[in-house]
Every structure is written in C-alpha cells, then in structure tokens.
PDB file of C-alpha atoms and ligand atoms in Angstrom:
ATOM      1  CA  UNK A   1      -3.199  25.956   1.742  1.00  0.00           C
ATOM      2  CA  UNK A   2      -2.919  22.098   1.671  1.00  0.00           C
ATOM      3  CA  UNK A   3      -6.227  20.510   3.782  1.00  0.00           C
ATOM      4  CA  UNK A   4      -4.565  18.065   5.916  1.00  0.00           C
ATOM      5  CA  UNK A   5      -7.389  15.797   8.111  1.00  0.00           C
ATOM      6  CA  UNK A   6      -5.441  13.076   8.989  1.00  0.00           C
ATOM      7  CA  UNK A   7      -2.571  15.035  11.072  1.00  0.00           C
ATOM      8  CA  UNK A   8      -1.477  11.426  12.720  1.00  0.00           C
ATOM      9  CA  UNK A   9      -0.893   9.852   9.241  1.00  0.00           C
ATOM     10  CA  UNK A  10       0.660  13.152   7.561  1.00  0.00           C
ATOM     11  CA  UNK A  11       3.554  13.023  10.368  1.00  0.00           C
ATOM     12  CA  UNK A  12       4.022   9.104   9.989  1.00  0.00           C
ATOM     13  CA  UNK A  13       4.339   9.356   6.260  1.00  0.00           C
ATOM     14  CA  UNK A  14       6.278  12.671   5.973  1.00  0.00           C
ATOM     15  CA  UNK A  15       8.908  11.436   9.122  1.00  0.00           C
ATOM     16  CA  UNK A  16      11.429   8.278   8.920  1.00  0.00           C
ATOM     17  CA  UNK A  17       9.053   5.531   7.929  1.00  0.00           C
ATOM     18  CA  UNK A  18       7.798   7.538   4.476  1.00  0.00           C
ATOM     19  CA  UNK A  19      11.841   8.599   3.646  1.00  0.00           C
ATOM     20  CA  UNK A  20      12.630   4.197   4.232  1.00  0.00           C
ATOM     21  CA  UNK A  21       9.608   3.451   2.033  1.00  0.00           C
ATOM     22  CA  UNK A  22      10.665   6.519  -0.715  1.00  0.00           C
ATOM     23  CA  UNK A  23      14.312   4.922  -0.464  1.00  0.00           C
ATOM     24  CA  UNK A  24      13.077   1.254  -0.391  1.00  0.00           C
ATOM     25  CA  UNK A  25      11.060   2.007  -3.436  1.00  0.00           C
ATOM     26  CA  UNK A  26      12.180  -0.946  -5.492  1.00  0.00           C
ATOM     27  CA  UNK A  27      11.773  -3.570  -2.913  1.00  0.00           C
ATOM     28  CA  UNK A  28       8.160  -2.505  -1.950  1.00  0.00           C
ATOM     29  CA  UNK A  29       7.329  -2.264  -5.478  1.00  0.00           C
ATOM     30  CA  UNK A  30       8.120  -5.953  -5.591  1.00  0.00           C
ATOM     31  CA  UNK A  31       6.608  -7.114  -2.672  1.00  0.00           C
ATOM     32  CA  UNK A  32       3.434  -5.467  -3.658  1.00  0.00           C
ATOM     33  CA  UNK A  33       3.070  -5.992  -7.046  1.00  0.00           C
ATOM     34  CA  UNK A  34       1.797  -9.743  -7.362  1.00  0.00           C
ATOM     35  CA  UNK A  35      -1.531  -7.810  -6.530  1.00  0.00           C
ATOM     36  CA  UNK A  36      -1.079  -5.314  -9.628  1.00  0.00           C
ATOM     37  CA  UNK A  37      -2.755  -7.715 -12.403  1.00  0.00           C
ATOM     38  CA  UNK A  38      -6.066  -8.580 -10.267  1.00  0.00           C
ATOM     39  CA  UNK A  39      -6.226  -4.692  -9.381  1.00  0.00           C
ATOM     40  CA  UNK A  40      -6.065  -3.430 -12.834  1.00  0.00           C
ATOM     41  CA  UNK A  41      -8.639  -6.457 -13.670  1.00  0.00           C
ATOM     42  CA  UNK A  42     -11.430  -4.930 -11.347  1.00  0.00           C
ATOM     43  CA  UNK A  43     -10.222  -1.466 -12.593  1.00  0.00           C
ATOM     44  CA  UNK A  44     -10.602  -2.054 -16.336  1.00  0.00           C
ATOM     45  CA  UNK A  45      -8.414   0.742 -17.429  1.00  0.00           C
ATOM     46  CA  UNK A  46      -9.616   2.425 -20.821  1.00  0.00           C
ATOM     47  CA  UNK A  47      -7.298   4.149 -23.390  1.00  0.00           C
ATOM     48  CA  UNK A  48      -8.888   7.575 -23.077  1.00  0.00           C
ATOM     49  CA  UNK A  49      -9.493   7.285 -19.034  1.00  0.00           C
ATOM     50  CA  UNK A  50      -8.742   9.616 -16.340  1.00  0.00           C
ATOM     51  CA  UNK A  51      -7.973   7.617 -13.334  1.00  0.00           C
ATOM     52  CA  UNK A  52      -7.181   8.608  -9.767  1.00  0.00           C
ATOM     53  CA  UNK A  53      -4.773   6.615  -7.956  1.00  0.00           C
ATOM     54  CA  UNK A  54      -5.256   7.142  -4.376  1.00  0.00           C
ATOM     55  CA  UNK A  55      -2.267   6.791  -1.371  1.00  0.00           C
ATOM     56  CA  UNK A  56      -0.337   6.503  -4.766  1.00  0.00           C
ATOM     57  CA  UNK A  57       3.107   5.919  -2.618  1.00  0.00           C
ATOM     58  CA  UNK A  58       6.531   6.323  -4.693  1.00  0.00           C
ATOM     59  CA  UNK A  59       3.646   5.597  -8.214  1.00  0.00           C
ATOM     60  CA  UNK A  60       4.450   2.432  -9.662  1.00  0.00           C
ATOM     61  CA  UNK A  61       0.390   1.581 -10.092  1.00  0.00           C
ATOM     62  CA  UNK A  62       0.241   5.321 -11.348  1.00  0.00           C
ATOM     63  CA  UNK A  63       2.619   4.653 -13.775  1.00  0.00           C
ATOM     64  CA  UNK A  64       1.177   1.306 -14.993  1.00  0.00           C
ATOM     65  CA  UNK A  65      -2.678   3.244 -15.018  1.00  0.00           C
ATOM     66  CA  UNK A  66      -1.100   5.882 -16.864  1.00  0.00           C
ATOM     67  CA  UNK A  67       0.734   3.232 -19.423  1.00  0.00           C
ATOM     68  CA  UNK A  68      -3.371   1.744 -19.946  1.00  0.00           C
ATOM     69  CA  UNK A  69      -4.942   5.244 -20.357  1.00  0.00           C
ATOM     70  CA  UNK A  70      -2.184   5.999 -22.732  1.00  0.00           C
ATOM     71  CA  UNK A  71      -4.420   9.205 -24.475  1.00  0.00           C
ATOM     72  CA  UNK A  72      -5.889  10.018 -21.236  1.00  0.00           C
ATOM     73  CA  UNK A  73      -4.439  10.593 -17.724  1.00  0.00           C
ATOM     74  CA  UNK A  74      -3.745   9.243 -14.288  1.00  0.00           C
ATOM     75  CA  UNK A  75      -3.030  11.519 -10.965  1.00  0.00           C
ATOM     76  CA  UNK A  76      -1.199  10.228  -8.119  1.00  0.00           C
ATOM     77  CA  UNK A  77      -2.237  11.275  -4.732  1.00  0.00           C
ATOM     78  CA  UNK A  78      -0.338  11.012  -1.332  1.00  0.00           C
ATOM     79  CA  UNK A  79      -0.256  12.860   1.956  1.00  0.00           C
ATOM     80  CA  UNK A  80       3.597  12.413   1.918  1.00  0.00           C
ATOM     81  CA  UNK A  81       6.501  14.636   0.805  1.00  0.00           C
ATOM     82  CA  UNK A  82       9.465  11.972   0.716  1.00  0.00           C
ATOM     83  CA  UNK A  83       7.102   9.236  -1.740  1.00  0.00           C
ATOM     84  CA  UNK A  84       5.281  12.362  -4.009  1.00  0.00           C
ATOM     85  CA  UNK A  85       8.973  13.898  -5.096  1.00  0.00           C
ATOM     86  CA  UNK A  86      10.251  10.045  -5.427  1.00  0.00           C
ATOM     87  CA  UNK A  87       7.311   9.276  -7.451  1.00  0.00           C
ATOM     88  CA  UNK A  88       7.928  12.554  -9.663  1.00  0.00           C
ATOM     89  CA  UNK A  89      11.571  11.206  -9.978  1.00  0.00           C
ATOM     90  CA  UNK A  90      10.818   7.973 -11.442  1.00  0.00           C
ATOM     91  CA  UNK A  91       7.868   8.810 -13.924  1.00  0.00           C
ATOM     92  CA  UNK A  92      10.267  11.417 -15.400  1.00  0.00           C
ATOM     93  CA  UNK A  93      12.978   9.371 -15.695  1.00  0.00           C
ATOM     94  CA  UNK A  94      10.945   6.651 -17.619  1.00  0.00           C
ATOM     95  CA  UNK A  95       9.187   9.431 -19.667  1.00  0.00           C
ATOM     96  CA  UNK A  96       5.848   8.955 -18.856  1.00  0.00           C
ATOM     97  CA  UNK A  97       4.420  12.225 -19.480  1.00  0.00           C
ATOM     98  CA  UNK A  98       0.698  11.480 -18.726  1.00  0.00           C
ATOM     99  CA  UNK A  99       1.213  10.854 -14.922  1.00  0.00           C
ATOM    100  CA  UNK A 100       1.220  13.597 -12.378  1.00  0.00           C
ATOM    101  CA  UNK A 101       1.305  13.934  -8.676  1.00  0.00           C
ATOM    102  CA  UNK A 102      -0.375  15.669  -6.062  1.00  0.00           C
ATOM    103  CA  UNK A 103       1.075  15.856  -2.473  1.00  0.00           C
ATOM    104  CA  UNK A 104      -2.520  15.850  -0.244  1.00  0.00           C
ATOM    105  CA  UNK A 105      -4.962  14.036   2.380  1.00  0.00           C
ATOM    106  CA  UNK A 106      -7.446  12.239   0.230  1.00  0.00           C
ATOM    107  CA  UNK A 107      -9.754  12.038   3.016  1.00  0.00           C
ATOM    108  CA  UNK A 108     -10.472  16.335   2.158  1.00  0.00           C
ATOM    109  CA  UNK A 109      -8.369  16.771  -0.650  1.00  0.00           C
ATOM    110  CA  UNK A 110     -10.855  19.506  -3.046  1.00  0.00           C
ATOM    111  CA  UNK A 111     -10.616  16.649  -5.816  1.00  0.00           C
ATOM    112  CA  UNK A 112     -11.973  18.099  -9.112  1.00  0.00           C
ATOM    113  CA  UNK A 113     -15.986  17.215  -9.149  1.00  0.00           C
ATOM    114  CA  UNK A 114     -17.105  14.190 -11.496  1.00  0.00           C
ATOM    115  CA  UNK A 115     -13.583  14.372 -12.757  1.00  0.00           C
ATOM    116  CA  UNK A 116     -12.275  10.745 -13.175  1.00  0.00           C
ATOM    117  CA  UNK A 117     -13.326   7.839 -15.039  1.00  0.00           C
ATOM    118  CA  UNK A 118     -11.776   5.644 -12.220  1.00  0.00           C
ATOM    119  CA  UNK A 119     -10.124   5.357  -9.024  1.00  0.00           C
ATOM    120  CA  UNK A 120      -7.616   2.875  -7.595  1.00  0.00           C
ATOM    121  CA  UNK A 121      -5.377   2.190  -4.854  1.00  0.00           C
ATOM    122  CA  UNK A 122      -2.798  -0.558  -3.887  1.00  0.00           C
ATOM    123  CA  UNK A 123      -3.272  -0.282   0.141  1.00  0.00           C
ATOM    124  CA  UNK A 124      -3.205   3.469   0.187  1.00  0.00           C
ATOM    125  CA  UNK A 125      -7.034   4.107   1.677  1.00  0.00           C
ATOM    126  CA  UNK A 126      -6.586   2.624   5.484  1.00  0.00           C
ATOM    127  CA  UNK A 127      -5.581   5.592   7.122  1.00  0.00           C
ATOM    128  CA  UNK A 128      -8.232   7.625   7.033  1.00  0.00           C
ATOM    129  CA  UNK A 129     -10.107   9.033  10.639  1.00  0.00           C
ATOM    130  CA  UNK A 130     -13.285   9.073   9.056  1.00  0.00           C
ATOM    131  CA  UNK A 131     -13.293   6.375   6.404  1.00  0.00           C
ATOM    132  CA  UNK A 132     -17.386   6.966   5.394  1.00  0.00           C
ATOM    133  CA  UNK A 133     -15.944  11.000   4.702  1.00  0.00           C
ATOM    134  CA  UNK A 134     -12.870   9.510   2.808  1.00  0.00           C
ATOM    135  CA  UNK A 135     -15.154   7.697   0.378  1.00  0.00           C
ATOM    136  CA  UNK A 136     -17.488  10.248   0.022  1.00  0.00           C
ATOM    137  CA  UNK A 137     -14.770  12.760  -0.964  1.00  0.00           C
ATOM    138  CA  UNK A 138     -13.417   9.809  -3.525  1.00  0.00           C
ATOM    139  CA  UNK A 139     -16.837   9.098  -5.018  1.00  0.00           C
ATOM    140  CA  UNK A 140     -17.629  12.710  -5.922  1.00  0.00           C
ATOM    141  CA  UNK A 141     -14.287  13.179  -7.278  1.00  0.00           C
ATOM    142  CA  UNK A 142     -15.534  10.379  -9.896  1.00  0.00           C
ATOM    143  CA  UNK A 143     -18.099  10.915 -12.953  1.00  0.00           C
ATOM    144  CA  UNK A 144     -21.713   9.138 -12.608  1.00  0.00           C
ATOM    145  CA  UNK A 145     -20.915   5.477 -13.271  1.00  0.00           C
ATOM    146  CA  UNK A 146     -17.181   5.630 -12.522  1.00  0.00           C
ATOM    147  CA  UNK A 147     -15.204   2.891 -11.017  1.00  0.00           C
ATOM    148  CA  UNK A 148     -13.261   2.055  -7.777  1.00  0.00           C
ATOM    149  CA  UNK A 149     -11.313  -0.700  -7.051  1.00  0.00           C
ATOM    150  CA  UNK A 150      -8.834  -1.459  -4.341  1.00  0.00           C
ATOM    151  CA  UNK A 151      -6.966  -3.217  -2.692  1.00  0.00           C
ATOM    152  CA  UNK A 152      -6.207  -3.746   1.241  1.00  0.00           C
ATOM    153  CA  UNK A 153      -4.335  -6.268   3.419  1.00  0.00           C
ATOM    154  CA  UNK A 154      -6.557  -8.843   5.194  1.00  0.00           C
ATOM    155  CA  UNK A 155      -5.575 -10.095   8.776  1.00  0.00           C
ATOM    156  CA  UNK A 156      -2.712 -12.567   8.090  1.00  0.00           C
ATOM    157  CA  UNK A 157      -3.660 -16.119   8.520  1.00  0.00           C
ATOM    158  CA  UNK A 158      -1.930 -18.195  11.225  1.00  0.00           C
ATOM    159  CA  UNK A 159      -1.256 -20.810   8.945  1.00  0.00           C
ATOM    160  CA  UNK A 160      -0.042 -18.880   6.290  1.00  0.00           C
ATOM    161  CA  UNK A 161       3.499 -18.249   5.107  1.00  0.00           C
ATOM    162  CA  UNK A 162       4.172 -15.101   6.597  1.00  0.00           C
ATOM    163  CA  UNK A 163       3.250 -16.321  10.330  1.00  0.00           C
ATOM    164  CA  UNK A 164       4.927 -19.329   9.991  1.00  0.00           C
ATOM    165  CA  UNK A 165       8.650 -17.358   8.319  1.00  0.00           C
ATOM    166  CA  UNK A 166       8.038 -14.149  10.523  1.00  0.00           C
ATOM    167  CA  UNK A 167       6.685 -16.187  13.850  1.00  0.00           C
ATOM    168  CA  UNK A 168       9.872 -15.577  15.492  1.00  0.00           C
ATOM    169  CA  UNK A 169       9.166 -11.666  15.755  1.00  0.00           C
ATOM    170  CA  UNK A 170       5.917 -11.452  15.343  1.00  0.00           C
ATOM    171  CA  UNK A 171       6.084 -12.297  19.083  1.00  0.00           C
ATOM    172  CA  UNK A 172       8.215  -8.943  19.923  1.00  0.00           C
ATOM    173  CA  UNK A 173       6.004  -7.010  17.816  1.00  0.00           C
ATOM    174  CA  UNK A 174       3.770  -5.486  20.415  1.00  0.00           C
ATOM    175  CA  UNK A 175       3.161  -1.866  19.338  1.00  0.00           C
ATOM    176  CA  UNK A 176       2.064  -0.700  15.984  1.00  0.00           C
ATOM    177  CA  UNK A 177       4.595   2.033  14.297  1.00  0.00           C
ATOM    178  CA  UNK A 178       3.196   5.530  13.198  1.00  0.00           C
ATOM    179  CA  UNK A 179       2.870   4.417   9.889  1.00  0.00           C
ATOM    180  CA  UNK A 180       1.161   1.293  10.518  1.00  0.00           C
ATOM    181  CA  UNK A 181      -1.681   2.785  12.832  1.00  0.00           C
ATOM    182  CA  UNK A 182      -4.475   2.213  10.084  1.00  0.00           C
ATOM    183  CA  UNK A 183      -2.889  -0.339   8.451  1.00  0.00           C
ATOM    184  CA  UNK A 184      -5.906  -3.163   9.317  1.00  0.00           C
ATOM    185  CA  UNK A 185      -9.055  -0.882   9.238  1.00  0.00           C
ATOM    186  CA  UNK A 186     -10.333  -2.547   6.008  1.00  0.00           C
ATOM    187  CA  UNK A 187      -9.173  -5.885   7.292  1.00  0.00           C
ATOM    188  CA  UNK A 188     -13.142  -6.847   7.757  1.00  0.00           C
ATOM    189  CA  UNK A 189     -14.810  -7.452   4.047  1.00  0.00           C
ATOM    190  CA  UNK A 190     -17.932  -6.506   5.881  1.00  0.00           C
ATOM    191  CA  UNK A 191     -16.614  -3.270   6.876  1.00  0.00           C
ATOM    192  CA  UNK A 192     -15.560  -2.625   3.538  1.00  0.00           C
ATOM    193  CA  UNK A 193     -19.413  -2.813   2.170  1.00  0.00           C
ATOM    194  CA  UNK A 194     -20.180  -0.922   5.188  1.00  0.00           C
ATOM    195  CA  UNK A 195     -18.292   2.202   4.605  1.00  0.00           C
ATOM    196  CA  UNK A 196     -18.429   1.849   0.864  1.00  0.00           C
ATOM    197  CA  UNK A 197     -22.290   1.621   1.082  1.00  0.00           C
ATOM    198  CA  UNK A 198     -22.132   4.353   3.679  1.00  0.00           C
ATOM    199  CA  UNK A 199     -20.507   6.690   1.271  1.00  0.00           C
ATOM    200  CA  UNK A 200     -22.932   6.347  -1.703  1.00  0.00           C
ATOM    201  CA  UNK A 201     -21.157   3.672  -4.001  1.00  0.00           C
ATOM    202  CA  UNK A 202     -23.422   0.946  -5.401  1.00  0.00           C
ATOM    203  CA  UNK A 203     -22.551  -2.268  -6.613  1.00  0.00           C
ATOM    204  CA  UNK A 204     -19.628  -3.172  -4.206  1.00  0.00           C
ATOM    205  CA  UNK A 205     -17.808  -6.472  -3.964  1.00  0.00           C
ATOM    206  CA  UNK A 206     -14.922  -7.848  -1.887  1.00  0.00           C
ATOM    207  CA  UNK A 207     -13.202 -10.627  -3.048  1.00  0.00           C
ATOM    208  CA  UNK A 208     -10.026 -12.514  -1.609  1.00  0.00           C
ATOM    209  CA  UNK A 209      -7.032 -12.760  -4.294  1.00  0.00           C
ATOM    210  CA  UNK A 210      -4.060 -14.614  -3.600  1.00  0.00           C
ATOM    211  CA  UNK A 211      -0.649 -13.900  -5.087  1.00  0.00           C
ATOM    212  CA  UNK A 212       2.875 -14.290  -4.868  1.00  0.00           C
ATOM    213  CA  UNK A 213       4.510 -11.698  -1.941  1.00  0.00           C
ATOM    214  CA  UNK A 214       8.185 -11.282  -3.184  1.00  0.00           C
ATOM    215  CA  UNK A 215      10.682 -10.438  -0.340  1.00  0.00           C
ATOM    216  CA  UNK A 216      13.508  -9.856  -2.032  1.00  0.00           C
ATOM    217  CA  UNK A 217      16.194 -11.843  -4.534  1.00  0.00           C
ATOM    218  CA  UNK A 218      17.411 -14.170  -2.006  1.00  0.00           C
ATOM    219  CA  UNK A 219      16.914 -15.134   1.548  1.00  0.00           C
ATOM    220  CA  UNK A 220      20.113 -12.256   2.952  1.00  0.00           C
ATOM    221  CA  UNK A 221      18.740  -9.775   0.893  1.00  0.00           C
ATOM    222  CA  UNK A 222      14.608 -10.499   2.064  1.00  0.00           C
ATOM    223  CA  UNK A 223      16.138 -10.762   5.970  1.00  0.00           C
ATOM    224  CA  UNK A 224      17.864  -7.541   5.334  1.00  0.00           C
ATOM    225  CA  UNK A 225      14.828  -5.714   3.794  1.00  0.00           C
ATOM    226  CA  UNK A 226      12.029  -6.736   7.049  1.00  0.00           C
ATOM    227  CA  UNK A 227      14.382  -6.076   9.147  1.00  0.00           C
ATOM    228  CA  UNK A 228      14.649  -2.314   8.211  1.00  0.00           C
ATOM    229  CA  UNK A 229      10.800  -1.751   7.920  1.00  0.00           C
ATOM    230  CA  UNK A 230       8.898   0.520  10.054  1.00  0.00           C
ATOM    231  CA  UNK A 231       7.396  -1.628  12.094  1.00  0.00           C
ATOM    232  CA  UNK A 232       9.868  -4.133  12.699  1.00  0.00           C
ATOM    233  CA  UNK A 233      12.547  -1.362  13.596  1.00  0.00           C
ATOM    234  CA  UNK A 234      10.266   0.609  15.949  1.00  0.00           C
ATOM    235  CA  UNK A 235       9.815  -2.441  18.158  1.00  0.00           C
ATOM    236  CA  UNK A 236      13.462  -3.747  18.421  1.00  0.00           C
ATOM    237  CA  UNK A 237      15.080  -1.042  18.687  1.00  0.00           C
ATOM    238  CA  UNK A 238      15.164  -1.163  22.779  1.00  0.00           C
ATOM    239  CA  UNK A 239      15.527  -4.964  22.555  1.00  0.00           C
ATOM    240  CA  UNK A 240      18.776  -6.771  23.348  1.00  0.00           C
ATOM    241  CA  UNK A 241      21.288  -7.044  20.389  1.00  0.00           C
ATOM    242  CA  UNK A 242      21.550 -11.189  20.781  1.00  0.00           C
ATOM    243  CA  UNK A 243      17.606 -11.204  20.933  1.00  0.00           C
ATOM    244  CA  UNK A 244      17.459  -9.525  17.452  1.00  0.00           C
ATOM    245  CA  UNK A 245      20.406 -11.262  15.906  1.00  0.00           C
ATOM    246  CA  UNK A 246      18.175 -14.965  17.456  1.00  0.00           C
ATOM    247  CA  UNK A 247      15.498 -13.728  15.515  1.00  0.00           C
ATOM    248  CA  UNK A 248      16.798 -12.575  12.346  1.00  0.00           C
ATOM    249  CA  UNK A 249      19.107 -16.337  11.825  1.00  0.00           C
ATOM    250  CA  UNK A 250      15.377 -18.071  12.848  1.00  0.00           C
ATOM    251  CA  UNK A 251      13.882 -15.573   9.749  1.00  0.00           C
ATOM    252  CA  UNK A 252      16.839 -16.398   7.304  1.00  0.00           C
ATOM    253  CA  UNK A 253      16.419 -19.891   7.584  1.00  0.00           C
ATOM    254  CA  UNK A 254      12.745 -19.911   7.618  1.00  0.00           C
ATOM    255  CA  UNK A 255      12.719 -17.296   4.721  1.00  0.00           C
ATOM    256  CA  UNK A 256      15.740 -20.272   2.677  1.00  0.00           C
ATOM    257  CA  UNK A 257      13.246 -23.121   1.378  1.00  0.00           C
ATOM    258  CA  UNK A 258      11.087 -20.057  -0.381  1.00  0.00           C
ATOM    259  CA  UNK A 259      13.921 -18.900  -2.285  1.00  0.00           C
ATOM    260  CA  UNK A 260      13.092 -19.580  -6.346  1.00  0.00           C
ATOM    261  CA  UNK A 261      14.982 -17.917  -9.167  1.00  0.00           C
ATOM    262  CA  UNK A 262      12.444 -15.102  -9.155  1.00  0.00           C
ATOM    263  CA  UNK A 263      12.940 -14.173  -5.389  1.00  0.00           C
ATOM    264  CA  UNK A 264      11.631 -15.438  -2.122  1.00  0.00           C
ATOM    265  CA  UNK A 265       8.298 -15.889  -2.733  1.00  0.00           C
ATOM    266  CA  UNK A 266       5.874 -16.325  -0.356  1.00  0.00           C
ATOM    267  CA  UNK A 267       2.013 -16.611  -0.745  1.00  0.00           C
ATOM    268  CA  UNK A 268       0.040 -14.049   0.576  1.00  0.00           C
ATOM    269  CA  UNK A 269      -3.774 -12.744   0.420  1.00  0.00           C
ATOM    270  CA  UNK A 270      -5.526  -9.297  -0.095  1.00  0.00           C
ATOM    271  CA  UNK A 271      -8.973  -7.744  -0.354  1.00  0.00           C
ATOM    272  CA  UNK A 272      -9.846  -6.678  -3.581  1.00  0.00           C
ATOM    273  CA  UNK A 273     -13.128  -4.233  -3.383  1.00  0.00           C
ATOM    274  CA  UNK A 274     -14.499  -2.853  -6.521  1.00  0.00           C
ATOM    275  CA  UNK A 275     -17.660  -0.325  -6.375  1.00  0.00           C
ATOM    276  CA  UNK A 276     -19.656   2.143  -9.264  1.00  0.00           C
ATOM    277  CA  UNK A 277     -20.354   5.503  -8.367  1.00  0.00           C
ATOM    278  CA  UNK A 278     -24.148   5.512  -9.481  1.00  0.00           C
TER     279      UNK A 278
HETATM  280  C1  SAM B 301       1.010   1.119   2.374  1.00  0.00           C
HETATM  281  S1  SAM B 301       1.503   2.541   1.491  1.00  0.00           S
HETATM  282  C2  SAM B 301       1.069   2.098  -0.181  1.00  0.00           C
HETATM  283  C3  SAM B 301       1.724   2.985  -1.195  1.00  0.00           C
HETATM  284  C4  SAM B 301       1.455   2.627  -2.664  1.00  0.00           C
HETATM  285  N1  SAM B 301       0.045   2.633  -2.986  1.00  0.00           N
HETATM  286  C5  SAM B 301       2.092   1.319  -3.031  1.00  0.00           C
HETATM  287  O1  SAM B 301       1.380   0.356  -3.338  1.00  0.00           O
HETATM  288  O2  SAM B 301       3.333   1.258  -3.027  1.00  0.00           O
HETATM  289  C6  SAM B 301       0.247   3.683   1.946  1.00  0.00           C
HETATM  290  C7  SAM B 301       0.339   5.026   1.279  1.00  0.00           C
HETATM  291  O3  SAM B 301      -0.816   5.801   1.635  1.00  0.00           O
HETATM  292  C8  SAM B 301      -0.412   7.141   1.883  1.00  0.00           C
HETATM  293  N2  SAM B 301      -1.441   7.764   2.738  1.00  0.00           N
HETATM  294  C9  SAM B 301      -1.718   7.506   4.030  1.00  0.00           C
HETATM  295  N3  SAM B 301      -2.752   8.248   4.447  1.00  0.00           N
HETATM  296  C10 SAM B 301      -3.154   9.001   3.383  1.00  0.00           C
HETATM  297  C11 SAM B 301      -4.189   9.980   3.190  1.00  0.00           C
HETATM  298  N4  SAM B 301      -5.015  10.304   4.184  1.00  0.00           N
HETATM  299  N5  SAM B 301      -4.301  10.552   1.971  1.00  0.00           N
HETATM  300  C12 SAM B 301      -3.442  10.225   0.958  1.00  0.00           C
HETATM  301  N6  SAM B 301      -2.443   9.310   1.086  1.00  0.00           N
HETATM  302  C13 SAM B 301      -2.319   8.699   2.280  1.00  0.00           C
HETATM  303  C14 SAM B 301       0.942   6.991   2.532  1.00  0.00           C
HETATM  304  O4  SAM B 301       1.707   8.173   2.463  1.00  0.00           O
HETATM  305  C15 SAM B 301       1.541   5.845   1.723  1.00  0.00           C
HETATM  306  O5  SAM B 301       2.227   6.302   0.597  1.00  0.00           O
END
C-alpha cells in the first residue's frame, strides 16, 4: 500500500489544481524552465548516474536528467495521479526509455537505500509536514557522497516584475489554494541550511539565481494562463464579474511592454540549494 504522510498535499495535487497543472503542462514547463540550466549546474549530471527527481510534476527536468545520464537512469517522483500518468505520456511519446515514474509522498516514500547518485527538484520539496523527516528520507535514498540540489521560490520582491504586473490582484489574493499551502516554506535561505543540516547533509549552500519567468507567447495568451491557476481562481471565484474583468485589462496591459519574440518575459528569482550526503 502507497505511504501517504502528507494527506493535505495528496488531495490538493490529486483534485482540480493537479488535473489544471497536468493539462497546463506546456505553459508551466515554460514558465519554470529559465531555472533548468542553473539546476542541472549544481546537479552535475553524469552519463552513468542514477538521479532522483523529487515532486517531479508532469517530468520535464526528469526527462532532461534522464537525456544527461543517458547509460544510467532517472526516477520521477510525485504524490499526484493526474501529473505521474501525464508525465508517463510525454516521456513515451518522445522515447525516452531511461525515465520512469513513481506515484508517492517523498516525505515516507521506502526509496531504495544508497540508491542514487543524485537528487533534484524544480520546486517539488515545499510541501512536506515534517521537512527535517522529508530530507532525511531523501538523503538515505542517496549513496555516501551523493548530490542534492534544488530549487524553491523565494518571497517575491515588491519591486520586482511580478508585483509590479500582478499588483492589481495580488490585493484580492487573500487565501492560499490547497495546492499552494507549502508553497513558501523554503522561502528563508536560513531555513533551508536549517533543515538540510537537520537531516544529515553536509556541505549545503543557497544561492539566489535570477532568470527569465516566461508567461506565455504574448500578453492574451500570459493573461489567459494566470488567470486559470490555482490560486488565482480559488480567490475570485466569489468576486464580482466587473472586479475580475478590472483586474485582468490592468494585468494585460501591465503584462504588454514585456512581450519579446520569445514570450512575455519577466525576471524572476529562486533559491538554488545544493548539499552532499557525507
Ligand atoms: C510546484 S509543482 C512542481 C512540479 C515540477 N517539479 C515542475 O517543475 O514542473 C510541485 C509538485 O510537487 C508535488 N508534491 C507535493 N507534495 C509532494 C510530496 N509530499 N511528495 C512528492 N511530490 C509532492 C506536486 O504533486 C507537484 O507536482
């Protein structure tokens, strides 16, 4: 039988917000992946590794892992249904044969012992109860002198591009969805080394990387896309059809002067935290 810790997170993720993301696959993909090349920096990927992607999502950074350890292997992990069978989906239909998927809570998931070479994970290792157990489930999975690195969202700046384009709801977003309860437990770099320390890895470092957060091809299709994400949707829902459609013509326009011929880009920042098991 499947250990499940995190119940919270397993109904989030298995429930409407995990079928938009498995749907949405494509768009998340690219406004996540201007993080991909300073993640599989820290990771350092070898031909013949076994890596561990963890919260692997619909398994684009499984895919690329599994494209670097080309005559080894990499395992996706995720506690939901919808994302697991999409990622399955896409890594057959681009024929990547040495990348599998595991539906499970990585927090007590019975990982194989000293198994991997390396573990990553592009914001999937938030939502965890206990994050100090979560680790220390993660670092025995991994061989003596095996590598994590990760990456998780740091508390947007108030300055930055996304408060300034998404100011005029980030005002009506009061309550965190199900999906999003977790989302900034990693926010602190100093909690980070905590936990990290707390759960036996050695070595650990937290570094801010900027990069490009891509919204969509043009400003319609970026307003379209926030406007059906979890969070957003949970928290106008009740609201006032003229207050959403003011706030979505105050996004388009802001969202207009970052359009470039390789989407709306906007700059963001994330955590990158890289640790050896000793
Ligand atoms: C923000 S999404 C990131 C997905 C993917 N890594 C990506 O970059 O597209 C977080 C992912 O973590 C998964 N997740 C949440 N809690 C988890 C847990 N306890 N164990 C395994 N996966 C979990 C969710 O199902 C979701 O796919």
């Amino acid at each position: 039988m499947r250990r499940i810790a995190n119940t919270q997170q397993a109904e989030a993720w298995n429930g409407p917000e995990g079928v938009h993301w498995a749907d949405n696959a494509d768009s998340f993909d690219m406004l996540n992946s201007g993080f991909n090349d300073a993640l599989f920096e820290a990771a350092a990927i070898g031909a013949h590794d076994r890596v561990l992607d963890v919260g692997c999502g619909t398994g684009q950074t499984t895919r690329l892992a599994a494209r670097r350890a080309a005559s080894g292997q990499a395992v996706g992990l995720d506690i939901s249904a919808p994302m697991v069978e999409r990622a399955r989906a896409v890594t057959a239909a681009e024929g990547i044969a040495n990348a599998v998927f595991e539906q499970g809570d990585a927090q007590v998931h019975p990982f194989p012992s000293g198994h991997y070479d390396v573990a990553v994970s592009r914001g999937g290792v938030m939502f965890f109860t206990d994050h100090t157990v979560a680790f220390t489930n993660i670092g025995r999975a991994l061989r003596p002198g095996g590598r994590l690195a990760f990456i998780c969202p740091q508390m947007p700046s108030p300055d930055g591009d996304s408060a300034r384009v998404f100011a005029p709801v980030n005002a009506l977003l009061a309550q965190p969805s199900p999906a999003q309860r977790g989302m900034m437990s990693l926010s602190d770099p100093a909690r980070v080394r905590e936990v990290l320390t707390a759960a036996g890895f050695a070595g650990v470092t937290v570094t801010s990387v900027e990069g490009p957060v891509n919204w969509g091809r043009n400003a319609d299709e970026a307003v379209d896309f926030y406007f059906t994400m979890g969070p957003v949707r949970h928290n106008l829902e009740k609201k006032p059809e003229e207050t959403v459609r003011e706030a979505r013509d105050r996004v388009r326009a802001a969202l207009r002067p970052y359009e470039t011929p390789d989407g709306v880009r906007l700059r963001g920042a994330v955590w990158l935290a890289a640790a050896t098991r000793p």
